[in-house]
Each structure stands twice: as structure tokens, then as C-alpha cells.
């Protein structure tokens, strides 16, 4: 049998280098390699830092083509952050790419692995006496100190008080956390579910003490580092703080003051130790970091003084890998540009996992981020791309993007697209979100966002595009919040929110149970205090607990052709700015933001003439020029709910605020909008929907909302083919959580030979003894996940050429001829048909 060996690797890179016939420089890194080596496939480097050094040498010598760094299968542990600078950058013509080798899983790791064999039953009688009697036999202990560990990063204050987003220097890293089988475990806490209530505040709401009810803390008398978490005053502001003292006689907890060291390191105000707004009676809280409360599977406690870990595993201790997070950050890029990270997992960092400051064209594609203690990815700069990644189990907000020049209204052109984001806001619940967007002209599209305590997106700035995102089950433990939110700035204008599907937004937090007079509820799209001149067009909002589109006193907003179903109200509006601007400090702050942008001068006056003319009339703080045009609503208690804030009682009773919106062509109470499958959340409208009677109403492309099609990138790592059959080794990657629908080679079904890993890595080897068609192409159709039930999403077909050349010499060894187009490094020169 005659075989021809062909080694091809097809990758998406700048076409220019291929067109010139210059293959990219390629380096290899593998666990067990040597950073003193040359970085060849058979002599790989050992670490990401070693790879960065070798790339720097190539850059310093002058780039003549793209540079590719392949990481082979395995984990790469970081003791400290890896810093990239301008000197590590590619150019506009030549790109630097760091990626997993085709079909292999690679993790950049901030954790320390704990061997299951380190664990043993607890024998120390003092510890047994402290543990709950019902779980003493289930709790295991690992002596970390005896196995060489001597650093145990401490818990830090977290929450709304100590947090202003992913670019805030005051935001501290999380303490060391335990992960079992890839998931975060729970510090021993009480109560296990829900909250207890503040019984009293003996020094008033601004004091540093609160009282509890019951006798549970009497079990904690030997605990030395007890922490409390709660919504201590406002139900949109949370805070963790440590106890200085617990007096069981008076049932009083004294909060530990902020130390001078904390003030020096983080810049915290000393008077914020009890939260941003103090502590009120009946507010919800729970206690944590307690050995005495390990009474549920998954709970743990780290005795930092003794260097011991106590753990009640949720399964057999040997059934899952065990890690403690250690490193604060994995990577920092400062003024670095034209660098891509692809198909790499970033795991178990305590602080911001990756930070990008300045530079341009830094890309993260089809990576995974999980187990972060703070933010996953904070990016400042221009034309950066965050696409096709999977984010889960993140402590605070997930993605922060800041880009563009607001003074001159120059767009940043950063893109956040096709990312699957869920289970975030673990440590800081309030003020955290999947995407935090600032600046001008950034794009957040086709993301799937779900399962979080607080918001999905928060944006400030101008002219952003938020489109084709699916958002559900966020704001799940909040009040007075919105899935998409902005506020407190008249200059935040020009953003378009279009073709998003926001559904099933319900909060389990009821402030009425904790001493508040009313529940504000959680909303779909929330234009809070003064938010103005935003367009919400062609969105579908469904089963929202509060209001679908909430207008909190702002001006010039447009709600156009939205479908709104099942909630308290389709719209809300009030005149709150008439009241809020009576406060000199608040009015001056709002006007100061406008004056900072020279809003009456170009380019602002040209771009936003309504803002420039805002004070030409007598009522600048009235909610004027809000337009509700051509919307369809069904199954609401109210079409338009008018708030009394900013109006007198008589005005409210007479419904004066309702006269402010300009309402045209709306269907306010549609009996049946005619979705294809309402119960299954397939909300495409049928052709006979009443919505199409609305003038100018256009079809909402429901099938395109959510994770968008991403063509798989395929590689033929090796092919031995003859007329009688062949053996093909295929690899590649696609969007995370995707699945292979069909795969054919030579007319034969080869789907069963290929698999897709969680991170989207494709791999497989198949052997065929005959072909139904000429064996020249491998064609694969991949479907991505979509929606809460992981329905079939989008499919895309890509064909990778497998060129079978004549072998006149009939090489006995099966090797390639001298005229074989593949290079010795296993990379084909461009034949114009990369297809990737």
C-alpha cells in the first residue's frame, strides 16, 4: 500500500506574511522543557516567561513575519505576575500569538495543588470539640505547613464600600480560596442559607457595633478571625468586615477598625469600616470563616497560624483535584500591542487575573477564565478584542473595558463578543457585573450572560453598542438594580442598546423582610438618575420582576420597537432630578461633569446639540423628550408607571408625570404577541404577530441573539492517504461548550472520531479503508450553545484542504518527497485556501 505523508497546520494570521512566502517564527513550550533551549518542537522552552524572553529576542532582531508560540498540554504555574511591555509587542504588520497547541489543554495557573493524600481524619480533641458534632467524622485536615507551605494570603475587606470597578486601585485581592474539582468551596458560614438579621445598633447607624439575636455565636469563643457579610443599610450595597470582638453577654459584635496599613495600601477612608452607609436594624447578614460552622459538604476553614486546612469534601477526597489560590495576578500588559492569547485557560488568581493598561490590539480569543478572586480581565486601550471566551466562578466583575477619548469623542473600538459569562460576583455581590464598559465607542455583542447576584452590564461614556446579547437570571440577589444599567451623568449619551434578549430577571432578596418599607425590584434596562439620550431598540424583555425599561428622570431617551412581556410595568418614568438637583452638591456635580467636557463647544455641541441646548429652556431638569414609540407590551400590571419622586402629591395624584413621555404607535396591552414558543423562551414572532401592524416595525432577528457563529479553526496535524484508504490526525478549536454536528472526510462520516473539550479544543484520529469521494477535504459543522437549555445554536462549515500529491518515487518510508509543499517545521506555505 502506498502512503503519502502530509503535515499541514492552518491558522488564522495576518495574510501578508503568508503572501510573501515567509512562514511565521514558531516557538514551543512544554512542561519539563528548558528555558535555556531553542524552543523547537523537540527542544521546547519550559515557561511562559521563557517564551516571552525568546519572543523579545525576535522582536529586537526585527520582525519579518508573525510569531507563534505553541504551549503543549499541561499546567504552567505562576509564582508572580508575568509583565508584558511595549518591548514585547508585535506591529501593525506582524502579530505575536501565544496559544495552546491544537487539540491540547493548557492552563496558566495561580494555584497550589494539594494532594488528596495529605488529608486525614481530625484527631486533635480541641478541634473536634469546636467542630459540629454531626460532622466531626466527615471533616478532614491537611497539614499544609508540614508539606512546605508557609504563606496563606489573608482575607480582605470586599464589597461595595471598597470597590469602584475593575480600574479602581482600592480593590484588594481575595484571600486564599479552596477549589475542589474545579469549583469554589465555601468558607464555613452561618447560617448555611439565607441570612440572620441585625437585632440592634447600640451606637446608632453610624456606629461600629451591632447586636445579634439567638445564641449561635456562643459556639465561636475560640475563633480568632470571624468575618461578617451583609447588606448593612442600602440593599444595593454590601460589605465584608472582620470582627474585633464578639461579646456573648451583651450579644454585641464590634467591627475591627480599618488599620493604618489598610489605609496606606488601599487608600480606604477610616470611617468606612462599617460600610458606605452604616448599619441599620433588621438588615441581613451572615458570619463566615468559622471552623465551628463546617456542617455542610463543601465547607472549609484555613487555620493560618497552624498552617492547616480543614475540609468537609462534597465527594470522595480523591475524586477531584484540590487547589488553593495563591498568586495575586497572572499577567499584566502595560503599553503592549498586537498580542493575542488563544485557547489558554487562566485559573485561580486571587486578584485581577489579567490586566491590560494602554496599548492596542491585544486579543483574548477562546480562552477560559475561572476561579478568580477579583476580576477576570480588565482592559484599557484601543481596538482590543475579547471574543469567544468562557468566564465562570469569578469573584467580582468579570470584564472591564475602558477605551476611547471622551474629550474629543474618538471611539476606542474595543470589542467584547461571543463570550459565555456566568456564576460571577462571588465575593463582591453588589456593584459587580459581567461587563463594565467605559469610554467611547466600544462594542458588547453576542454574549451569553447568566446566573449572578447583580447586574449583567454597566456602562458609562458615549456611543457604545450593546447588541445581540442574551441575559437571564442576573440581579438574583439584589434590589433596585437592572440587567443593563447606567446613571448619574447627563453626558453619558449616544449608546445604542439593540436586539438583546433579557429575560427571567427575578430577585430573591426582599427588603420588606429586613426592615424596608418597600421593595424597589430589579429591572431590565435601567436608565438611573439623569441617564439620557440612549436608544433601546428592538429588544425583547420578558418576565422581569420590576420594570422592563426604567427611566429615572433623564432626558432624550428613545424606546423604539421593543417587545415587552410579563412584569410589573413595561415602562417607568419620574421627575427625580427636579428633587435631586435641589441639593447644591449633587447639582454641581452633574453640571461639573458637563462643563468638564465643554459641552457647549465642538465636538460635543456638534455631536449632542440637545445637551448643548439643555439650559436654553426654563426646565433643564425635567425628564423632557423621552419617546416611547412603536413598542408592544403584554401581561403587565401597568403600561407606564409614573413615580412620584420629584412631583408634589397633587401632581402625582393627577398623573402629571405621565404627560412627559412622547408616546406614539404603541400596542400597550396586546392579548397575544404570537411568539413561536413562549414557554420554551423561543421568542421569534410569527409572521401574523400584531407587532407588524406597528408603522416601521422590523423583524427582530431572534435567532441571531446570543452566542454568534464562530467558524471552527481546524488543523491537519498528520495525514497518510492513498487510493486504498488513509489515517488522518485532526485537531483545532471552536467556541467553548460547542458540539460537532457533522464531520465528513472523503464522503465518509467521521463525527464519532472527533471530540470537543470544554474549552473548545477539537481532537481526533480516524482511519478509513475506502473513500466515497476524493479524499481532499475535511468538512466539519459545529453548533455553539445558546440559551438556558443549551439549545442548538449556530452552525458553520469550514473545509480544510488536504492536498494529496503524486509520489513518483514511491518512498518506502512513507516520507514526503522533496517537492512536498510542507516545510520541515510542519507548516504549509500559503496556497490561498487557508479558509480559517
PDB file of C-alpha atoms in Angstrom, residues 314-489:
ATOM      1  CA  UNK A 314     -18.586  17.208  48.817  1.00  0.00           C
ATOM      2  CA  UNK A 315     -17.379  13.900  47.330  1.00  0.00           C
ATOM      3  CA  UNK A 316     -14.606  11.373  47.855  1.00  0.00           C
ATOM      4  CA  UNK A 317     -11.486  13.444  48.517  1.00  0.00           C
ATOM      5  CA  UNK A 318      -9.609  11.527  45.819  1.00  0.00           C
ATOM      6  CA  UNK A 319     -12.299  12.099  43.171  1.00  0.00           C
ATOM      7  CA  UNK A 320     -11.314  15.659  42.299  1.00  0.00           C
ATOM      8  CA  UNK A 321      -8.195  17.779  42.180  1.00  0.00           C
ATOM      9  CA  UNK A 322      -7.726  20.263  45.036  1.00  0.00           C
ATOM     10  CA  UNK A 323      -6.205  23.724  44.732  1.00  0.00           C
ATOM     11  CA  UNK A 324      -5.646  26.720  46.939  1.00  0.00           C
ATOM     12  CA  UNK A 325      -5.428  30.056  45.121  1.00  0.00           C
ATOM     13  CA  UNK A 326      -2.112  31.762  45.776  1.00  0.00           C
ATOM     14  CA  UNK A 327      -0.799  34.151  43.105  1.00  0.00           C
ATOM     15  CA  UNK A 328      -2.430  37.579  43.079  1.00  0.00           C
ATOM     16  CA  UNK A 329      -2.234  38.276  39.315  1.00  0.00           C
ATOM     17  CA  UNK A 330      -1.247  36.109  36.375  1.00  0.00           C
ATOM     18  CA  UNK A 331      -0.409  38.686  33.706  1.00  0.00           C
ATOM     19  CA  UNK A 332      -0.132  42.449  33.351  1.00  0.00           C
ATOM     20  CA  UNK A 333       0.304  44.126  29.973  1.00  0.00           C
ATOM     21  CA  UNK A 334       1.455  47.761  30.038  1.00  0.00           C
ATOM     22  CA  UNK A 335       1.540  49.599  26.704  1.00  0.00           C
ATOM     23  CA  UNK A 336       1.807  46.262  24.931  1.00  0.00           C
ATOM     24  CA  UNK A 337       0.197  45.907  21.500  1.00  0.00           C
ATOM     25  CA  UNK A 338      -0.581  43.405  18.745  1.00  0.00           C
ATOM     26  CA  UNK A 339      -0.531  40.364  21.029  1.00  0.00           C
ATOM     27  CA  UNK A 340      -3.061  37.526  21.074  1.00  0.00           C
ATOM     28  CA  UNK A 341      -3.712  34.849  23.695  1.00  0.00           C
ATOM     29  CA  UNK A 342      -5.769  31.965  22.361  1.00  0.00           C
ATOM     30  CA  UNK A 343      -7.188  28.742  23.752  1.00  0.00           C
ATOM     31  CA  UNK A 344      -5.478  29.205  27.118  1.00  0.00           C
ATOM     32  CA  UNK A 345      -7.185  28.759  30.486  1.00  0.00           C
ATOM     33  CA  UNK A 346      -6.410  31.242  33.285  1.00  0.00           C
ATOM     34  CA  UNK A 347      -7.165  29.858  36.729  1.00  0.00           C
ATOM     35  CA  UNK A 348      -7.088  30.542  40.481  1.00  0.00           C
ATOM     36  CA  UNK A 349      -5.603  34.031  40.821  1.00  0.00           C
ATOM     37  CA  UNK A 350      -6.666  35.955  43.913  1.00  0.00           C
ATOM     38  CA  UNK A 351      -6.748  39.423  42.331  1.00  0.00           C
ATOM     39  CA  UNK A 352      -7.408  40.644  38.808  1.00  0.00           C
ATOM     40  CA  UNK A 353      -6.393  37.638  36.744  1.00  0.00           C
ATOM     41  CA  UNK A 354      -5.173  39.640  33.736  1.00  0.00           C
ATOM     42  CA  UNK A 355      -4.835  43.431  33.407  1.00  0.00           C
ATOM     43  CA  UNK A 356      -4.156  45.378  30.214  1.00  0.00           C
ATOM     44  CA  UNK A 357      -3.177  49.040  30.511  1.00  0.00           C
ATOM     45  CA  UNK A 358      -2.666  51.101  27.363  1.00  0.00           C
ATOM     46  CA  UNK A 359      -1.559  49.799  24.015  1.00  0.00           C
ATOM     47  CA  UNK A 360      -3.821  48.468  21.291  1.00  0.00           C
ATOM     48  CA  UNK A 361      -4.920  45.300  19.536  1.00  0.00           C
ATOM     49  CA  UNK A 362      -4.490  42.948  22.479  1.00  0.00           C
ATOM     50  CA  UNK A 363      -6.740  39.954  21.914  1.00  0.00           C
ATOM     51  CA  UNK A 364      -8.098  37.148  24.077  1.00  0.00           C
ATOM     52  CA  UNK A 365      -9.783  34.531  21.931  1.00  0.00           C
ATOM     53  CA  UNK A 366     -11.408  31.287  23.021  1.00  0.00           C
ATOM     54  CA  UNK A 367      -9.720  31.325  26.406  1.00  0.00           C
ATOM     55  CA  UNK A 368     -11.215  30.247  29.720  1.00  0.00           C
ATOM     56  CA  UNK A 369     -11.119  32.222  32.965  1.00  0.00           C
ATOM     57  CA  UNK A 370     -12.268  30.566  36.176  1.00  0.00           C
ATOM     58  CA  UNK A 371     -11.698  30.635  39.908  1.00  0.00           C
ATOM     59  CA  UNK A 372     -10.636  34.283  40.076  1.00  0.00           C
ATOM     60  CA  UNK A 373     -10.919  36.085  43.400  1.00  0.00           C
ATOM     61  CA  UNK A 374     -11.440  39.545  41.926  1.00  0.00           C
ATOM     62  CA  UNK A 375     -11.845  40.467  38.226  1.00  0.00           C
ATOM     63  CA  UNK A 376     -11.073  38.160  35.351  1.00  0.00           C
ATOM     64  CA  UNK A 377      -9.940  40.648  32.721  1.00  0.00           C
ATOM     65  CA  UNK A 378      -9.534  44.444  32.914  1.00  0.00           C
ATOM     66  CA  UNK A 379      -8.577  46.096  29.623  1.00  0.00           C
ATOM     67  CA  UNK A 380      -7.713  49.736  28.913  1.00  0.00           C
ATOM     68  CA  UNK A 381      -6.679  50.837  25.450  1.00  0.00           C
ATOM     69  CA  UNK A 382      -7.705  50.781  21.825  1.00  0.00           C
ATOM     70  CA  UNK A 383      -9.041  48.165  19.406  1.00  0.00           C
ATOM     71  CA  UNK A 384      -8.709  45.298  21.843  1.00  0.00           C
ATOM     72  CA  UNK A 385     -10.719  42.109  21.311  1.00  0.00           C
ATOM     73  CA  UNK A 386     -12.248  39.812  23.948  1.00  0.00           C
ATOM     74  CA  UNK A 387     -14.005  37.156  21.910  1.00  0.00           C
ATOM     75  CA  UNK A 388     -15.229  33.598  22.276  1.00  0.00           C
ATOM     76  CA  UNK A 389     -14.083  33.135  25.875  1.00  0.00           C
ATOM     77  CA  UNK A 390     -15.683  31.304  28.772  1.00  0.00           C
ATOM     78  CA  UNK A 391     -15.804  33.005  32.187  1.00  0.00           C
ATOM     79  CA  UNK A 392     -17.145  31.366  35.344  1.00  0.00           C
ATOM     80  CA  UNK A 393     -16.761  31.449  39.123  1.00  0.00           C
ATOM     81  CA  UNK A 394     -15.253  34.953  39.199  1.00  0.00           C
ATOM     82  CA  UNK A 395     -15.186  36.861  42.484  1.00  0.00           C
ATOM     83  CA  UNK A 396     -16.130  40.386  41.404  1.00  0.00           C
ATOM     84  CA  UNK A 397     -16.942  41.860  37.995  1.00  0.00           C
ATOM     85  CA  UNK A 398     -15.767  39.794  35.045  1.00  0.00           C
ATOM     86  CA  UNK A 399     -14.670  42.014  32.148  1.00  0.00           C
ATOM     87  CA  UNK A 400     -13.765  45.684  32.418  1.00  0.00           C
ATOM     88  CA  UNK A 401     -13.197  47.693  29.236  1.00  0.00           C
ATOM     89  CA  UNK A 402     -12.175  51.333  29.054  1.00  0.00           C
ATOM     90  CA  UNK A 403     -11.254  52.855  25.718  1.00  0.00           C
ATOM     91  CA  UNK A 404     -11.643  55.945  23.603  1.00  0.00           C
ATOM     92  CA  UNK A 405     -11.119  59.668  24.067  1.00  0.00           C
ATOM     93  CA  UNK A 406     -14.182  61.238  25.685  1.00  0.00           C
ATOM     94  CA  UNK A 407     -12.934  64.810  25.435  1.00  0.00           C
ATOM     95  CA  UNK A 408     -12.755  64.515  21.654  1.00  0.00           C
ATOM     96  CA  UNK A 409     -15.361  61.732  21.259  1.00  0.00           C
ATOM     97  CA  UNK A 410     -12.933  59.413  19.490  1.00  0.00           C
ATOM     98  CA  UNK A 411     -14.126  55.785  19.680  1.00  0.00           C
ATOM     99  CA  UNK A 412     -11.990  53.168  21.418  1.00  0.00           C
ATOM    100  CA  UNK A 413     -13.281  50.373  19.169  1.00  0.00           C
ATOM    101  CA  UNK A 414     -12.804  47.676  21.778  1.00  0.00           C
ATOM    102  CA  UNK A 415     -14.911  44.562  21.248  1.00  0.00           C
ATOM    103  CA  UNK A 416     -16.418  42.161  23.795  1.00  0.00           C
ATOM    104  CA  UNK A 417     -18.155  39.484  21.749  1.00  0.00           C
ATOM    105  CA  UNK A 418     -19.301  35.871  21.865  1.00  0.00           C
ATOM    106  CA  UNK A 419     -18.336  35.296  25.467  1.00  0.00           C
ATOM    107  CA  UNK A 420     -20.137  32.897  27.805  1.00  0.00           C
ATOM    108  CA  UNK A 421     -20.211  34.507  31.263  1.00  0.00           C
ATOM    109  CA  UNK A 422     -21.880  33.061  34.329  1.00  0.00           C
ATOM    110  CA  UNK A 423     -21.603  32.494  38.084  1.00  0.00           C
ATOM    111  CA  UNK A 424     -19.716  35.683  38.896  1.00  0.00           C
ATOM    112  CA  UNK A 425     -19.932  38.182  41.783  1.00  0.00           C
ATOM    113  CA  UNK A 426     -18.954  35.507  44.314  1.00  0.00           C
ATOM    114  CA  UNK A 427     -17.117  37.768  46.762  1.00  0.00           C
ATOM    115  CA  UNK A 428     -18.418  41.260  45.979  1.00  0.00           C
ATOM    116  CA  UNK A 429     -22.072  40.862  45.103  1.00  0.00           C
ATOM    117  CA  UNK A 430     -23.228  44.453  44.659  1.00  0.00           C
ATOM    118  CA  UNK A 431     -21.775  46.822  42.070  1.00  0.00           C
ATOM    119  CA  UNK A 432     -20.382  43.886  40.105  1.00  0.00           C
ATOM    120  CA  UNK A 433     -21.285  42.786  36.610  1.00  0.00           C
ATOM    121  CA  UNK A 434     -20.247  40.659  33.664  1.00  0.00           C
ATOM    122  CA  UNK A 435     -19.193  43.645  31.535  1.00  0.00           C
ATOM    123  CA  UNK A 436     -18.165  47.056  32.869  1.00  0.00           C
ATOM    124  CA  UNK A 437     -17.808  49.481  29.944  1.00  0.00           C
ATOM    125  CA  UNK A 438     -16.337  52.991  29.989  1.00  0.00           C
ATOM    126  CA  UNK A 439     -15.107  55.481  27.389  1.00  0.00           C
ATOM    127  CA  UNK A 440     -16.383  55.997  23.845  1.00  0.00           C
ATOM    128  CA  UNK A 441     -17.442  53.734  21.031  1.00  0.00           C
ATOM    129  CA  UNK A 442     -16.967  50.226  22.404  1.00  0.00           C
ATOM    130  CA  UNK A 443     -18.942  47.176  21.286  1.00  0.00           C
ATOM    131  CA  UNK A 444     -20.507  44.495  23.531  1.00  0.00           C
ATOM    132  CA  UNK A 445     -22.329  41.978  21.355  1.00  0.00           C
ATOM    133  CA  UNK A 446     -23.440  38.340  21.112  1.00  0.00           C
ATOM    134  CA  UNK A 447     -22.598  37.441  24.702  1.00  0.00           C
ATOM    135  CA  UNK A 448     -24.473  34.904  26.835  1.00  0.00           C
ATOM    136  CA  UNK A 449     -24.668  36.135  30.445  1.00  0.00           C
ATOM    137  CA  UNK A 450     -26.495  34.413  33.301  1.00  0.00           C
ATOM    138  CA  UNK A 451     -26.615  33.397  36.956  1.00  0.00           C
ATOM    139  CA  UNK A 452     -25.279  36.213  39.081  1.00  0.00           C
ATOM    140  CA  UNK A 453     -26.276  38.193  42.160  1.00  0.00           C
ATOM    141  CA  UNK A 454     -26.062  41.607  40.494  1.00  0.00           C
ATOM    142  CA  UNK A 455     -26.064  43.191  37.049  1.00  0.00           C
ATOM    143  CA  UNK A 456     -25.040  41.934  33.630  1.00  0.00           C
ATOM    144  CA  UNK A 457     -23.702  45.223  32.231  1.00  0.00           C
ATOM    145  CA  UNK A 458     -22.926  48.691  33.461  1.00  0.00           C
ATOM    146  CA  UNK A 459     -21.776  51.356  31.052  1.00  0.00           C
ATOM    147  CA  UNK A 460     -20.621  54.939  31.208  1.00  0.00           C
ATOM    148  CA  UNK A 461     -19.495  57.214  28.434  1.00  0.00           C
ATOM    149  CA  UNK A 462     -20.666  57.616  24.892  1.00  0.00           C
ATOM    150  CA  UNK A 463     -21.733  55.911  21.699  1.00  0.00           C
ATOM    151  CA  UNK A 464     -21.333  52.309  22.802  1.00  0.00           C
ATOM    152  CA  UNK A 465     -23.111  49.470  21.022  1.00  0.00           C
ATOM    153  CA  UNK A 466     -24.782  46.805  23.185  1.00  0.00           C
ATOM    154  CA  UNK A 467     -26.422  44.316  20.863  1.00  0.00           C
ATOM    155  CA  UNK A 468     -27.475  40.689  20.361  1.00  0.00           C
ATOM    156  CA  UNK A 469     -26.764  39.671  23.956  1.00  0.00           C
ATOM    157  CA  UNK A 470     -28.831  37.111  25.844  1.00  0.00           C
ATOM    158  CA  UNK A 471     -29.122  37.843  29.553  1.00  0.00           C
ATOM    159  CA  UNK A 472     -31.060  35.893  32.170  1.00  0.00           C
ATOM    160  CA  UNK A 473     -31.105  35.151  35.906  1.00  0.00           C
ATOM    161  CA  UNK A 474     -28.972  38.113  36.892  1.00  0.00           C
ATOM    162  CA  UNK A 475     -29.788  40.609  39.682  1.00  0.00           C
ATOM    163  CA  UNK A 476     -30.780  37.428  41.514  1.00  0.00           C
ATOM    164  CA  UNK A 477     -29.883  38.708  44.988  1.00  0.00           C
ATOM    165  CA  UNK A 478     -30.265  42.456  44.624  1.00  0.00           C
ATOM    166  CA  UNK A 479     -32.767  45.269  44.834  1.00  0.00           C
ATOM    167  CA  UNK A 480     -33.030  48.487  42.801  1.00  0.00           C
ATOM    168  CA  UNK A 481     -30.841  47.128  40.018  1.00  0.00           C
ATOM    169  CA  UNK A 482     -31.015  46.493  36.280  1.00  0.00           C
ATOM    170  CA  UNK A 483     -29.669  43.838  33.952  1.00  0.00           C
ATOM    171  CA  UNK A 484     -28.247  46.683  31.815  1.00  0.00           C
ATOM    172  CA  UNK A 485     -27.589  49.811  33.859  1.00  0.00           C
ATOM    173  CA  UNK A 486     -26.230  53.343  33.678  1.00  0.00           C
ATOM    174  CA  UNK A 487     -26.804  56.544  35.646  1.00  0.00           C
ATOM    175  CA  UNK A 488     -25.815  59.783  37.355  1.00  0.00           C
ATOM    176  CA  UNK A 489     -24.393  61.613  34.359  1.00  0.00           C
TER     177      UNK A 489
END
